[in-house]
mmCIF file of C-alpha atoms in Angstrom:
data_model
loop_
_atom_site.group_PDB
_atom_site.id
_atom_site.type_symbol
_atom_site.label_atom_id
_atom_site.label_comp_id
_atom_site.label_asym_id
_atom_site.label_seq_id
_atom_site.Cartn_x
_atom_site.Cartn_y
_atom_site.Cartn_z
ATOM 1 C CA MET A 1 -39.706 0.857 74.455
ATOM 2 C CA SER A 2 -37.013 -1.296 76.061
ATOM 3 C CA GLU A 3 -33.840 0.354 77.059
ATOM 4 C CA VAL A 4 -30.781 -1.182 76.762
ATOM 5 C CA SER A 5 -27.852 0.217 80.370
ATOM 6 C CA THR A 6 -25.258 1.880 80.385
ATOM 7 C CA VAL A 7 -24.110 0.440 83.167
ATOM 8 C CA GLU A 8 -23.967 -3.037 83.367
ATOM 9 C CA LYS A 9 -23.701 -4.791 86.726
ATOM 10 C CA GLN A 10 -20.147 -5.807 89.013
ATOM 11 C CA THR A 11 -16.995 -4.461 86.019
ATOM 12 C CA MET A 12 -19.288 -3.788 82.876
ATOM 13 C CA ASN A 13 -20.842 -0.967 80.732
ATOM 14 C CA THR A 14 -22.306 -1.043 77.794
ATOM 15 C CA TYR A 15 -20.593 -2.286 74.456
ATOM 16 C CA GLY A 16 -19.765 -1.391 71.287
ATOM 17 C CA TRP A 17 -16.857 -1.763 68.398
ATOM 18 C CA ALA A 18 -15.080 1.330 66.150
ATOM 19 C CA THR A 19 -12.883 0.850 63.525
ATOM 20 C CA ARG A 20 -10.343 3.265 61.089
ATOM 21 C CA ASP A 21 -12.164 3.955 58.007
ATOM 22 C CA SER A 22 -9.961 3.194 55.048
ATOM 23 C CA SER A 23 -11.950 3.353 52.039
ATOM 24 C CA ARG A 24 -12.792 6.625 53.185
ATOM 25 C CA ILE A 25 -15.685 5.670 52.356
ATOM 26 C CA LEU A 26 -17.589 6.906 55.508
ATOM 27 C CA SER A 27 -14.655 8.947 56.472
ATOM 28 C CA PRO A 28 -11.589 8.499 59.142
ATOM 29 C CA PHE A 29 -12.323 8.369 62.672
ATOM 30 C CA HIS A 30 -16.806 8.542 62.043
ATOM 31 C CA PHE A 31 -17.747 6.847 65.399
ATOM 32 C CA LYS A 32 -22.197 6.730 65.525
ATOM 33 C CA ARG A 33 -24.708 4.932 67.530
ATOM 34 C CA ARG A 34 -24.655 1.147 65.472
ATOM 35 C CA HIS A 35 -26.565 -2.497 65.714
ATOM 36 C CA GLU A 36 -22.962 -3.937 67.707
ATOM 37 C CA ILE A 37 -23.979 -2.601 70.887
ATOM 38 C CA VAL A 38 -24.881 -4.450 73.930
ATOM 39 C CA GLY A 39 -25.640 -4.132 77.345
ATOM 40 C CA GLU A 40 -28.113 -4.929 79.547
ATOM 41 C CA VAL A 41 -31.887 -3.805 79.979
ATOM 42 C CA THR A 42 -32.953 -1.906 83.021
ATOM 43 C CA LYS A 43 -35.958 -0.203 82.277
ATOM 44 C CA VAL A 44 -38.993 -1.962 79.536
ATOM 45 C CA GLY A 45 -42.403 0.053 78.120
ATOM 46 C CA HIS A 46 -45.948 -1.355 78.564
ATOM 47 C CA ASN A 47 -46.159 -3.328 75.430
ATOM 48 C CA VAL A 48 -42.492 -4.901 75.955
ATOM 49 C CA THR A 49 -42.853 -8.695 75.781
ATOM 50 C CA LYS A 50 -39.223 -9.979 74.247
ATOM 51 C CA PHE A 51 -37.125 -7.946 77.247
ATOM 52 C CA LYS A 52 -37.145 -8.013 80.753
ATOM 53 C CA ILE A 53 -34.584 -6.146 83.369
ATOM 54 C CA GLY A 54 -31.951 -7.981 83.797
ATOM 55 C CA ASP A 55 -31.849 -9.700 80.336
ATOM 56 C CA LYS A 56 -28.937 -9.128 78.114
ATOM 57 C CA ALA A 57 -29.608 -7.688 74.581
ATOM 58 C CA GLY A 58 -28.300 -5.991 70.994
ATOM 59 C CA VAL A 59 -30.080 -3.679 69.316
ATOM 60 C CA GLY A 60 -33.347 -5.355 68.671
ATOM 61 C CA LEU A 61 -31.926 -8.904 69.880
ATOM 62 C CA SER A 62 -31.681 -11.459 72.920
ATOM 63 C CA ILE A 63 -28.654 -12.037 74.172
ATOM 64 C CA PRO A 64 -28.087 -16.043 75.625
ATOM 65 C CA ASN A 65 -26.557 -15.064 79.680
ATOM 66 C CA SER A 66 -24.100 -17.687 78.310
ATOM 67 C CA LEU A 67 -22.162 -15.483 75.753
ATOM 68 C CA PRO A 68 -19.992 -12.637 77.072
ATOM 69 C CA LEU A 69 -20.897 -9.154 76.454
ATOM 70 C CA HIS A 70 -17.093 -8.231 75.351
ATOM 71 C CA GLY A 71 -17.555 -11.299 73.092
ATOM 72 C CA VAL A 72 -20.870 -11.565 71.739
ATOM 73 C CA ALA A 73 -20.124 -7.444 70.202
ATOM 74 C CA PRO A 74 -18.604 -8.211 67.176
ATOM 75 C CA LEU A 75 -21.029 -11.102 66.208
ATOM 76 C CA LEU A 76 -23.564 -8.895 65.665
ATOM 77 C CA CYS A 77 -21.678 -7.322 62.512
ATOM 78 C CA ALA A 78 -18.896 -9.597 61.781
ATOM 79 C CA GLY A 79 -20.536 -12.601 62.899
ATOM 80 C CA ILE A 80 -23.644 -11.756 60.692
ATOM 81 C CA THR A 81 -21.779 -11.044 58.076
ATOM 82 C CA VAL A 82 -20.180 -14.041 57.575
ATOM 83 C CA TYR A 83 -22.877 -16.606 59.317
ATOM 84 C CA SER A 84 -25.654 -15.536 56.828
ATOM 85 C CA PRO A 85 -23.885 -16.671 53.470
ATOM 86 C CA MET A 86 -22.690 -19.526 54.686
ATOM 87 C CA MET A 87 -25.785 -20.405 55.460
ATOM 88 C CA TYR A 88 -27.569 -18.754 52.734
ATOM 89 C CA TYR A 89 -25.116 -19.984 49.871
ATOM 90 C CA GLY A 90 -24.683 -23.326 51.587
ATOM 91 C CA LEU A 91 -20.728 -23.311 51.801
ATOM 92 C CA CYS A 92 -20.598 -25.343 55.979
ATOM 93 C CA LYS A 93 -22.300 -28.739 55.202
ATOM 94 C CA PRO A 94 -20.497 -31.687 56.867
ATOM 95 C CA GLY A 95 -18.034 -33.259 54.833
ATOM 96 C CA GLN A 96 -17.647 -30.179 52.339
ATOM 97 C CA HIS A 97 -13.637 -27.606 52.095
ATOM 98 C CA LEU A 98 -14.194 -24.229 52.817
ATOM 99 C CA GLY A 99 -11.655 -21.665 52.023
ATOM 100 C CA VAL A 100 -11.492 -18.368 53.987
ATOM 101 C CA VAL A 101 -9.891 -15.734 52.048
ATOM 102 C CA GLY A 102 -7.760 -13.710 55.449
ATOM 103 C CA LEU A 103 -7.782 -14.315 58.744
ATOM 104 C CA GLY A 104 -9.103 -11.254 60.859
ATOM 105 C CA GLY A 105 -12.275 -9.814 62.556
ATOM 106 C CA LEU A 106 -14.906 -11.688 59.510
ATOM 107 C CA GLY A 107 -12.888 -14.332 58.866
ATOM 108 C CA HIS A 108 -11.995 -15.891 62.438
ATOM 109 C CA LEU A 109 -15.709 -15.827 63.132
ATOM 110 C CA ALA A 110 -15.897 -17.335 59.685
ATOM 111 C CA VAL A 111 -13.654 -20.417 60.842
ATOM 112 C CA LYS A 112 -15.337 -20.981 63.850
ATOM 113 C CA PHE A 113 -18.554 -21.530 62.249
ATOM 114 C CA ALA A 114 -16.973 -23.862 59.975
ATOM 115 C CA LYS A 115 -15.191 -26.040 61.971
ATOM 116 C CA VAL A 116 -18.868 -26.631 64.443
ATOM 117 C CA LEU A 117 -20.445 -27.587 61.766
ATOM 118 C CA GLY A 118 -17.849 -30.731 60.133
ATOM 119 C CA THR A 119 -16.319 -29.098 57.554
ATOM 120 C CA LYS A 120 -13.017 -28.677 55.745
ATOM 121 C CA VAL A 121 -11.653 -25.408 56.082
ATOM 122 C CA THR A 122 -8.148 -23.840 54.427
ATOM 123 C CA VAL A 123 -7.005 -20.413 55.616
ATOM 124 C CA ILE A 124 -5.872 -18.405 52.880
ATOM 125 C CA SER A 125 -3.682 -15.576 53.578
ATOM 126 C CA THR A 126 -0.326 -13.627 52.595
ATOM 127 C CA SER A 127 1.026 -14.298 55.960
ATOM 128 C CA SER A 128 3.040 -17.091 56.931
ATOM 129 C CA SER A 129 3.045 -15.600 60.423
ATOM 130 C CA LYS A 130 -0.874 -16.544 60.252
ATOM 131 C CA GLN A 131 0.061 -20.028 60.194
ATOM 132 C CA LYS A 132 0.264 -21.634 64.242
ATOM 133 C CA GLU A 133 -2.767 -19.427 65.500
ATOM 134 C CA ALA A 134 -4.868 -21.046 62.579
ATOM 135 C CA LEU A 135 -3.903 -24.633 62.915
ATOM 136 C CA GLU A 136 -3.461 -24.206 66.790
ATOM 137 C CA ARG A 137 -5.860 -22.679 68.233
ATOM 138 C CA LEU A 138 -8.531 -22.588 65.439
ATOM 139 C CA GLY A 139 -8.522 -25.891 64.347
ATOM 140 C CA VAL A 140 -8.166 -25.469 60.551
ATOM 141 C CA ASP A 141 -7.423 -28.065 58.317
ATOM 142 C CA SER A 142 -4.689 -26.428 56.109
ATOM 143 C CA PHE A 143 -2.909 -23.074 54.984
ATOM 144 C CA LEU A 144 -2.226 -21.950 52.686
ATOM 145 C CA VAL A 145 0.423 -18.937 51.954
ATOM 146 C CA SER A 146 -0.916 -17.074 48.419
ATOM 147 C CA HIS A 147 2.070 -16.018 47.145
ATOM 148 C CA ASP A 148 3.997 -19.524 47.799
ATOM 149 C CA GLN A 149 3.015 -21.260 43.704
ATOM 150 C CA GLU A 150 4.140 -24.893 45.037
ATOM 151 C CA GLN A 151 0.607 -24.580 47.603
ATOM 152 C CA LEU A 152 -1.544 -22.931 44.691
ATOM 153 C CA LEU A 153 -1.213 -25.218 42.126
ATOM 154 C CA ALA A 154 -1.945 -28.311 44.962
ATOM 155 C CA ALA A 155 -5.616 -26.442 46.050
ATOM 156 C CA VAL A 156 -6.387 -25.995 42.607
ATOM 157 C CA ASP A 157 -9.887 -27.559 42.612
ATOM 158 C CA THR A 158 -10.136 -28.571 45.990
ATOM 159 C CA MET A 159 -12.589 -26.381 47.725
ATOM 160 C CA ASP A 160 -16.066 -26.364 47.556
ATOM 161 C CA GLY A 161 -16.676 -23.060 48.711
ATOM 162 C CA ILE A 162 -14.242 -19.934 49.235
ATOM 163 C CA ILE A 163 -15.604 -16.894 51.142
ATOM 164 C CA ASP A 164 -13.284 -14.114 50.869
ATOM 165 C CA THR A 165 -13.125 -11.469 53.797
ATOM 166 C CA VAL A 166 -10.187 -8.964 52.445
ATOM 167 C CA SER A 167 -11.338 -5.177 51.836
ATOM 168 C CA GLY A 168 -7.479 -5.116 50.265
ATOM 169 C CA PRO A 169 -6.661 -5.361 47.053
ATOM 170 C CA HIS A 170 -6.147 -8.961 45.944
ATOM 171 C CA PRO A 171 -6.114 -10.755 42.295
ATOM 172 C CA ILE A 172 -9.398 -12.944 42.708
ATOM 173 C CA LEU A 173 -8.105 -15.632 39.673
ATOM 174 C CA PRO A 174 -5.873 -17.749 41.916
ATOM 175 C CA LEU A 175 -8.917 -18.029 43.704
ATOM 176 C CA ILE A 176 -11.625 -19.611 42.343
ATOM 177 C CA ASP A 177 -9.179 -21.847 40.234
ATOM 178 C CA PHE A 178 -9.414 -23.073 43.805
ATOM 179 C CA LEU A 179 -13.099 -24.032 43.840
ATOM 180 C CA LYS A 180 -13.900 -27.752 42.152
ATOM 181 C CA THR A 181 -16.821 -27.495 39.140
ATOM 182 C CA ASN A 182 -19.933 -25.731 40.602
ATOM 183 C CA GLY A 183 -18.574 -23.685 42.709
ATOM 184 C CA LYS A 184 -19.409 -20.896 45.175
ATOM 185 C CA PHE A 185 -16.482 -17.417 45.562
ATOM 186 C CA ILE A 186 -18.612 -15.650 47.444
ATOM 187 C CA VAL A 187 -17.298 -11.834 48.842
ATOM 188 C CA VAL A 188 -17.929 -10.004 52.668
ATOM 189 C CA SER A 189 -16.320 -7.430 52.793
ATOM 190 C CA VAL A 190 -16.299 -4.256 50.740
ATOM 191 C CA PRO A 191 -13.269 -3.632 47.687
ATOM 192 C CA ILE A 192 -10.918 -0.627 48.145
ATOM 193 C CA GLU A 193 -10.397 -1.140 44.317
ATOM 194 C CA ALA A 194 -12.724 -2.970 42.417
ATOM 195 C CA PRO A 195 -11.076 -6.205 41.582
ATOM 196 C CA GLU A 196 -10.858 -7.576 37.271
ATOM 197 C CA ILE A 197 -13.795 -10.634 37.362
ATOM 198 C CA PRO A 198 -11.933 -13.476 35.503
ATOM 199 C CA TYR A 199 -15.458 -14.775 33.261
ATOM 200 C CA ILE A 200 -13.699 -17.483 31.481
ATOM 201 C CA PRO A 201 -13.109 -19.576 34.408
ATOM 202 C CA LEU A 202 -16.491 -18.954 35.238
ATOM 203 C CA ILE A 203 -18.119 -20.060 32.690
ATOM 204 C CA MET A 204 -16.197 -23.050 31.805
ATOM 205 C CA GLY A 205 -16.394 -24.579 35.558
ATOM 206 C CA ARG A 206 -19.689 -23.442 36.212
ATOM 207 C CA LYS A 207 -18.653 -21.091 39.003
ATOM 208 C CA LEU A 208 -20.947 -18.561 40.774
ATOM 209 C CA LEU A 209 -19.089 -15.183 42.189
ATOM 210 C CA GLY A 210 -21.588 -13.875 44.477
ATOM 211 C CA GLY A 211 -21.970 -11.662 47.825
ATOM 212 C CA SER A 212 -23.769 -10.858 50.611
ATOM 213 C CA GLY A 213 -23.245 -7.658 53.303
ATOM 214 C CA ALA A 214 -24.594 -8.825 56.729
ATOM 215 C CA GLY A 215 -28.208 -10.102 57.872
ATOM 216 C CA GLY A 216 -31.669 -9.599 58.624
ATOM 217 C CA MET A 217 -32.477 -9.536 62.479
ATOM 218 C CA LYS A 218 -34.356 -13.049 62.275
ATOM 219 C CA GLU A 219 -30.526 -14.775 61.065
ATOM 220 C CA THR A 220 -29.093 -12.664 63.292
ATOM 221 C CA GLN A 221 -30.848 -13.558 66.451
ATOM 222 C CA GLU A 222 -30.376 -17.443 65.061
ATOM 223 C CA MET A 223 -26.901 -16.968 64.512
ATOM 224 C CA VAL A 224 -26.243 -15.328 68.571
ATOM 225 C CA ASP A 225 -28.309 -18.674 69.940
ATOM 226 C CA PHE A 226 -26.351 -20.936 67.070
ATOM 227 C CA ALA A 227 -23.149 -19.177 68.874
ATOM 228 C CA ALA A 228 -24.063 -19.759 72.885
ATOM 229 C CA LYS A 229 -24.798 -23.221 71.643
ATOM 230 C CA HIS A 230 -21.819 -23.186 70.538
ATOM 231 C CA ASN A 231 -19.636 -20.915 72.126
ATOM 232 C CA ILE A 232 -18.546 -18.755 70.240
ATOM 233 C CA ILE A 233 -17.694 -15.390 70.079
ATOM 234 C CA ALA A 234 -15.097 -13.192 68.459
ATOM 235 C CA ASP A 235 -11.497 -12.615 69.708
ATOM 236 C CA VAL A 236 -11.170 -9.588 72.144
ATOM 237 C CA GLU A 237 -8.369 -7.145 73.435
ATOM 238 C CA VAL A 238 -9.655 -4.820 76.518
ATOM 239 C CA ILE A 239 -8.364 -1.574 76.845
ATOM 240 C CA SER A 240 -8.766 1.539 78.538
ATOM 241 C CA MET A 241 -11.326 4.597 76.636
ATOM 242 C CA ASP A 242 -7.686 7.208 77.820
ATOM 243 C CA TYR A 243 -6.211 4.463 74.608
ATOM 244 C CA VAL A 244 -8.349 5.234 72.286
ATOM 245 C CA ASN A 245 -5.911 7.214 69.817
ATOM 246 C CA THR A 246 -3.238 4.633 69.962
ATOM 247 C CA ALA A 247 -5.649 1.993 69.615
ATOM 248 C CA MET A 248 -6.353 3.244 66.538
ATOM 249 C CA GLU A 249 -2.837 3.457 65.061
ATOM 250 C CA ARG A 250 -2.307 -0.054 66.221
ATOM 251 C CA LEU A 251 -5.377 -0.679 63.334
ATOM 252 C CA ALA A 252 -4.026 1.463 61.067
ATOM 253 C CA ASN A 253 -0.498 0.377 61.539
ATOM 254 C CA GLY A 254 -1.758 -3.518 62.181
ATOM 255 C CA ALA A 255 0.345 -5.562 59.929
ATOM 256 C CA ARG A 256 3.449 -4.227 61.156
ATOM 257 C CA GLU A 257 2.303 -5.292 64.980
ATOM 258 C CA GLU A 258 4.308 -8.762 65.948
ATOM 259 C CA ARG A 259 -0.020 -8.686 67.357
ATOM 260 C CA PRO A 260 -1.675 -6.858 65.338
ATOM 261 C CA ALA A 261 -5.411 -5.234 66.635
ATOM 262 C CA ARG A 262 -8.962 -6.938 65.017
ATOM 263 C CA TRP A 263 -11.122 -4.329 66.405
ATOM 264 C CA ARG A 264 -11.997 -2.019 68.847
ATOM 265 C CA THR A 265 -15.092 -2.146 71.037
ATOM 266 C CA GLU A 266 -15.863 1.395 73.700
ATOM 267 C CA ARG A 267 -17.933 1.132 76.608
ATOM 268 C CA ARG A 268 -18.641 4.064 78.660
ATOM 269 C CA ARG A 269 -20.972 4.559 81.967
ATOM 270 C CA ARG A 270 -23.743 7.056 81.259
ATOM 271 C CA GLY A 271 -22.559 10.435 81.463
ATOM 272 C CA GLU A 272 -18.228 9.338 81.807
ATOM 273 C CA ALA A 273 -15.616 9.368 78.161
ATOM 274 C CA LYS A 274 -17.492 10.602 75.337
ATOM 275 C CA TYR A 275 -16.181 11.202 71.630
ATOM 276 C CA ALA A 276 -16.478 11.859 67.975
ATOM 277 C CA ARG A 277 -14.485 12.977 65.052
ATOM 278 C CA SER A 278 -11.232 15.540 64.428
ATOM 279 C CA SER A 279 -10.864 17.181 62.276
ATOM 280 C CA GLY A 280 -6.608 16.475 63.276
ATOM 281 C CA ALA A 281 -5.202 12.855 61.391
ATOM 282 C CA GLY A 282 -4.986 10.568 64.424
ATOM 283 C CA GLU A 283 -7.140 12.565 66.712
ATOM 284 C CA VAL A 284 -10.396 11.812 68.447
ATOM 285 C CA ARG A 285 -11.305 14.308 70.704
ATOM 286 C CA SER A 286 -13.886 13.365 73.752
ATOM 287 C CA ASP A 287 -17.198 15.598 72.633
ATOM 288 C CA ALA A 288 -20.459 14.052 71.452
ATOM 289 C CA GLY A 289 -21.699 10.626 73.164
ATOM 290 C CA ASP A 290 -22.401 8.252 70.280
ATOM 291 C CA VAL A 291 -21.256 4.780 71.375
ATOM 292 C CA SER A 292 -18.415 3.521 68.373
ATOM 293 C CA MET A 293 -18.654 2.296 64.445
ATOM 294 C CA GLY A 294 -17.690 -1.203 63.413
ATOM 295 C CA GLY A 295 -15.298 -2.595 61.289
ATOM 296 C CA GLU A 296 -12.629 -4.638 60.231
ATOM 297 C CA ALA A 297 -8.973 -5.053 60.258
ATOM 298 C CA ALA A 298 -7.056 -7.706 58.636
ATOM 299 C CA ALA A 299 -5.498 -9.402 61.664
ATOM 300 C CA PRO A 300 -5.589 -12.465 63.108
ATOM 301 C CA ALA A 301 -5.001 -11.179 66.969
ATOM 302 C CA PRO A 302 -7.737 -10.551 69.503
ATOM 303 C CA ALA A 303 -10.607 -7.346 69.898
ATOM 304 C CA ILE A 304 -9.917 -4.964 71.175
ATOM 305 C CA LEU A 305 -12.090 -3.585 73.599
ATOM 306 C CA LEU A 306 -12.287 -0.512 75.377
ATOM 307 C CA LYS A 307 -13.021 0.151 78.876
#
């Protein structure tokens, strides 16, 4: 066996991340220990060969020392969710043009992976307020506002692939029109409402509509190593544990914030702040010892990281 500690040296503890489930599939404010947890190994069993005491680790994963735990935890879900289809479907080859729909937790990592691979990247968003961040900080090549008809027409038949990270209701026909012949449209976020599928442009353009949900352990380790090599981490904001209920509301109301929250991540010492789902909407109370469950809010700002 190997054990990932709940107390890391210096100021950090164990990291994971959480979200409010707006789809109601998992129920609101449902938290449990998940695969996004990272920490430091404090004990190993006699049959363990992959880890040693003092190593950084995720669940079954080695974390390179160069990656800070607060920035690597979201990679184990959001990161692999975009990395896996980008590799499998060949969406990020040098010289290709990739469209990324949404600049939230998934979207900003898709941009980071694609840019270091030499791919031309266009972000497609409903919000023009994200344009400065996309162009100046993330280094995308272009930014499309999805309600600007002139921009939409100019983008028709220009992209080799599109990765759609948005779970909220949105039409996919205009997005499929952005694809060149033989283009690939890949969905990675579970839609709240099932979209209508435009078969004619798929047939006439020999375009592929596909999907992907995370990846296996081997590929996730490959992604973590790739992130370490290229210094890719998720954007996070550190907050205190007693701010958790306010943070949940920030996620729910993200569209109305100047810098809305992308993620919430939790850390705690053994025996300290614990929480579980409350019967009241919008409240999380101390009870069970579970660390948080991951997900994405469609927003361009840093993650919220609980300490």
